[in-house]
Short mmCIF file of C-alpha atoms in Angstrom, two decimals:
data_model
loop_
_atom_site.label_atom_id
_atom_site.label_comp_id
_atom_site.label_asym_id
_atom_site.label_seq_id
_atom_site.Cartn_x
_atom_site.Cartn_y
_atom_site.Cartn_z
CA ILE A 204 49.92 34.29 66.00
CA PRO A 205 49.51 37.71 67.67
CA GLY A 206 46.93 39.91 65.98
CA LEU A 207 45.43 37.13 63.82
CA THR A 208 41.69 37.22 63.76
CA LEU A 209 39.62 34.34 62.26
CA THR A 210 36.33 36.23 62.15
CA PRO A 211 36.47 37.02 58.36
CA PHE A 212 37.11 33.32 57.60
CA PHE A 213 34.26 31.92 59.78
CA TRP A 214 31.43 31.89 57.21
CA PRO A 215 33.58 30.87 54.25
CA ILE A 216 34.92 27.86 56.21
CA ILE A 217 31.35 26.86 57.27
CA ILE A 218 30.13 27.06 53.65
CA ILE A 219 33.05 25.07 52.30
CA ALA A 220 32.68 22.41 54.99
CA ALA A 221 28.96 22.08 54.31
CA GLY A 222 29.69 21.64 50.60
CA VAL A 223 32.33 18.95 51.24
CA LEU A 224 29.98 17.13 53.62
CA PHE A 225 27.14 17.30 51.06
CA ILE A 226 29.37 15.73 48.31
CA LEU A 227 31.05 13.13 50.47
CA ARG A 228 28.22 11.90 52.71
CA PRO A 229 27.27 8.25 52.37
CA SER A 230 24.71 7.51 49.75
CA GLY A 231 22.41 5.89 52.27
CA MET A 232 21.88 9.26 53.95
CA ARG A 233 20.29 10.95 50.89
CA ASP A 234 17.42 10.29 48.60
CA ASN A 235 19.21 9.02 45.52
CA ASN A 236 16.28 7.50 43.71
CA TRP A 237 15.61 10.52 41.42
CA GLY A 238 12.26 9.02 40.58
CA PHE A 239 13.56 5.50 40.09
CA ASN A 240 11.40 2.73 41.48
CA TYR A 241 13.30 -0.48 41.31
CA SER A 242 13.85 -3.15 43.93
CA ASN A 243 17.40 -4.25 43.20
CA LYS A 244 19.05 -0.81 43.52
CA ASN A 245 21.32 -1.92 46.35
CA GLN A 246 22.63 -4.96 44.43
CA GLY A 247 24.92 -2.90 42.29
CA ASN A 248 28.37 -3.72 40.92
CA TRP A 249 30.97 -2.09 43.19
CA GLN A 250 34.52 -1.81 41.90
CA ALA A 251 37.35 -0.26 43.91
CA TYR A 252 41.03 -0.21 43.14
CA GLY A 253 41.30 -2.01 39.80
CA SER A 254 39.43 -2.57 36.63
CA SER A 255 36.48 -4.67 35.65
CA THR A 256 34.92 -5.63 32.33
CA GLY A 257 31.80 -7.62 31.54
CA THR A 258 28.23 -7.73 30.30
CA ASP A 259 25.03 -7.09 32.15
CA SER A 260 21.63 -8.34 31.09
CA ASN A 261 19.69 -6.83 33.99
CA ASP A 262 17.01 -4.22 33.24
CA PHE A 263 18.54 -1.82 35.78
CA LEU A 264 22.15 -0.71 35.68
CA ASN A 265 23.81 0.03 39.00
CA ILE A 266 27.59 0.67 38.80
CA HIS A 267 29.85 2.31 41.41
CA SER A 268 33.56 2.91 40.60
CA VAL A 269 35.96 4.22 43.23
CA PHE A 270 39.61 4.70 42.14
CA SER A 271 39.00 2.11 39.40
CA GLY A 272 37.73 1.54 35.90
CA VAL A 273 34.63 -0.38 34.83
CA GLN A 274 33.46 -1.50 31.34
CA ARG A 275 29.92 -2.82 30.89
CA SER A 276 27.98 -3.90 27.88
CA VAL A 277 24.29 -3.87 28.58
CA LEU A 278 22.28 -6.58 26.77
CA SER A 279 18.82 -5.95 28.22
CA LYS A 280 15.96 -5.65 25.80
CA ASN A 281 13.84 -3.81 28.35
CA PHE A 282 16.33 -1.30 29.76
CA GLN A 283 14.82 0.63 32.63
CA GLY A 284 17.62 2.97 33.69
CA GLY A 285 19.76 2.97 36.70
CA LYS A 286 22.77 4.67 38.30
CA VAL A 287 26.44 5.07 37.35
CA SER A 288 28.69 6.60 40.00
CA CYS A 289 32.44 7.26 39.53
CA VAL A 290 34.65 8.80 42.20
CA PHE A 291 38.27 9.24 41.06
CA GLY A 292 37.55 6.41 38.56
CA GLY A 293 36.01 5.86 35.20
CA ALA A 294 33.22 3.83 33.58
CA GLU A 295 32.49 2.86 29.95
CA ILE A 296 28.86 1.89 29.41
CA ASP A 297 27.89 0.34 26.11
CA LEU A 298 24.13 0.46 25.46
CA THR A 299 24.33 -0.35 21.69
CA GLN A 300 22.88 -3.82 22.23
CA ALA A 301 20.17 -2.67 24.68
CA ASP A 302 16.67 -1.65 23.89
CA LEU A 303 14.19 0.56 25.77
CA ASN A 304 10.55 1.58 25.49
CA GLY A 305 9.58 5.21 25.87
CA SER A 306 11.63 7.47 28.09
CA VAL A 307 14.18 6.10 30.55
CA ASP A 308 16.20 7.96 33.28
CA LEU A 309 19.88 7.19 33.90
CA LYS A 310 21.43 8.87 36.92
CA MET A 311 25.11 9.60 36.45
CA GLU A 312 27.55 10.94 39.09
CA ALA A 313 31.18 11.77 38.31
CA VAL A 314 33.42 13.24 40.99
CA PHE A 315 36.97 13.70 39.72
CA GLY A 316 36.15 10.83 37.30
CA GLY A 317 34.78 10.21 33.84
CA ILE A 318 31.98 8.29 32.21
CA LYS A 319 31.81 7.28 28.57
CA LEU A 320 28.34 6.37 27.42
CA ILE A 321 27.82 4.63 24.06
CA VAL A 322 24.22 4.70 22.87
CA PRO A 323 22.50 3.58 19.67
CA ALA A 324 22.23 6.24 16.93
CA HIS A 325 18.41 6.24 16.90
CA TRP A 326 18.02 7.08 20.63
CA GLN A 327 17.45 10.66 21.64
CA VAL A 328 19.56 11.73 24.59
CA ILE A 329 18.45 14.54 26.86
CA ASN A 330 21.13 15.96 29.08
CA GLN A 331 20.01 17.20 32.50
CA ILE A 332 23.36 16.88 34.20
CA ASP A 333 24.27 19.57 36.74
CA GLY A 334 27.73 20.23 37.90
CA ILE A 335 30.73 22.30 38.92
CA PHE A 336 33.81 22.49 36.62
CA HIS A 337 32.51 19.59 34.49
CA GLY A 338 32.03 18.74 30.84
CA VAL A 339 29.36 16.85 29.05
CA ASP A 340 30.59 16.10 25.53
CA ASP A 341 28.02 14.81 23.07
CA LYS A 342 30.01 13.41 20.16
CA ARG A 343 27.10 11.77 18.33
CA ARG A 344 26.21 12.75 14.81
CA ALA A 345 22.53 12.44 14.29
CA PRO A 346 21.42 11.88 10.66
CA ALA A 347 18.89 14.30 9.22
CA GLY A 348 15.43 13.54 10.54
CA ALA A 349 16.70 11.04 13.13
CA TYR A 350 14.49 12.44 15.91
CA ASP A 351 11.31 13.11 13.85
CA ASN A 352 9.55 10.02 15.23
CA ILE A 353 11.07 9.72 18.73
CA SER A 354 10.08 6.59 20.50
CA LYS A 355 13.23 5.98 22.55
CA THR A 356 14.55 8.67 24.87
CA LEU A 357 17.36 8.41 27.38
CA VAL A 358 17.29 11.18 29.98
CA LEU A 359 20.60 11.74 31.73
CA LYS A 360 20.24 13.12 35.27
CA GLY A 361 22.74 13.64 38.03
CA SER A 362 25.84 15.69 38.67
CA ALA A 363 29.50 16.01 37.82
CA VAL A 364 32.07 17.77 40.00
CA PHE A 365 35.50 18.15 38.30
CA GLY A 366 34.45 15.26 36.07
CA GLY A 367 33.45 14.51 32.51
CA ILE A 368 30.77 12.66 30.68
CA GLU A 369 31.13 11.71 27.02
CA ILE A 370 28.27 10.47 24.86
CA ARG A 371 28.97 8.51 21.64
CA SER A 372 27.19 6.47 18.98
CA TYR A 373 28.68 3.95 16.58
#
């Protein structure tokens, strides 16, 4: 096209391309431990194109959902944390039958997807989720004095890009 100059678009295109590459790069190319130190992190449950339900008695939770839905009930009595990743998919994680000691980190990533987390009412949940155009909705109702003697804390870390995370207690 005569007279068209691309100079004003050069840096915006570079910045957008770098952001897209940062979000979509393979997880093996980045440090995704976030302070976790567990040996079975690569033995996760991958689910693509469909849905899956089940229970998990492992101490570490590792769920990846791509264009699919995953439902997990965690039965571990020594829950140590883990990672939940949803890309254009969803996950429902039920921790009501799990137990933990002290503070545990759970890394959550939602890209154009959603994660529903169901936790026991007596756990304190600390939200450290970063994101762009995301929502973290804590729908728990803590009774008066519920966190006076805190011994069980779940720290949510990670990111959400055009995704949502819902926290509930029953």
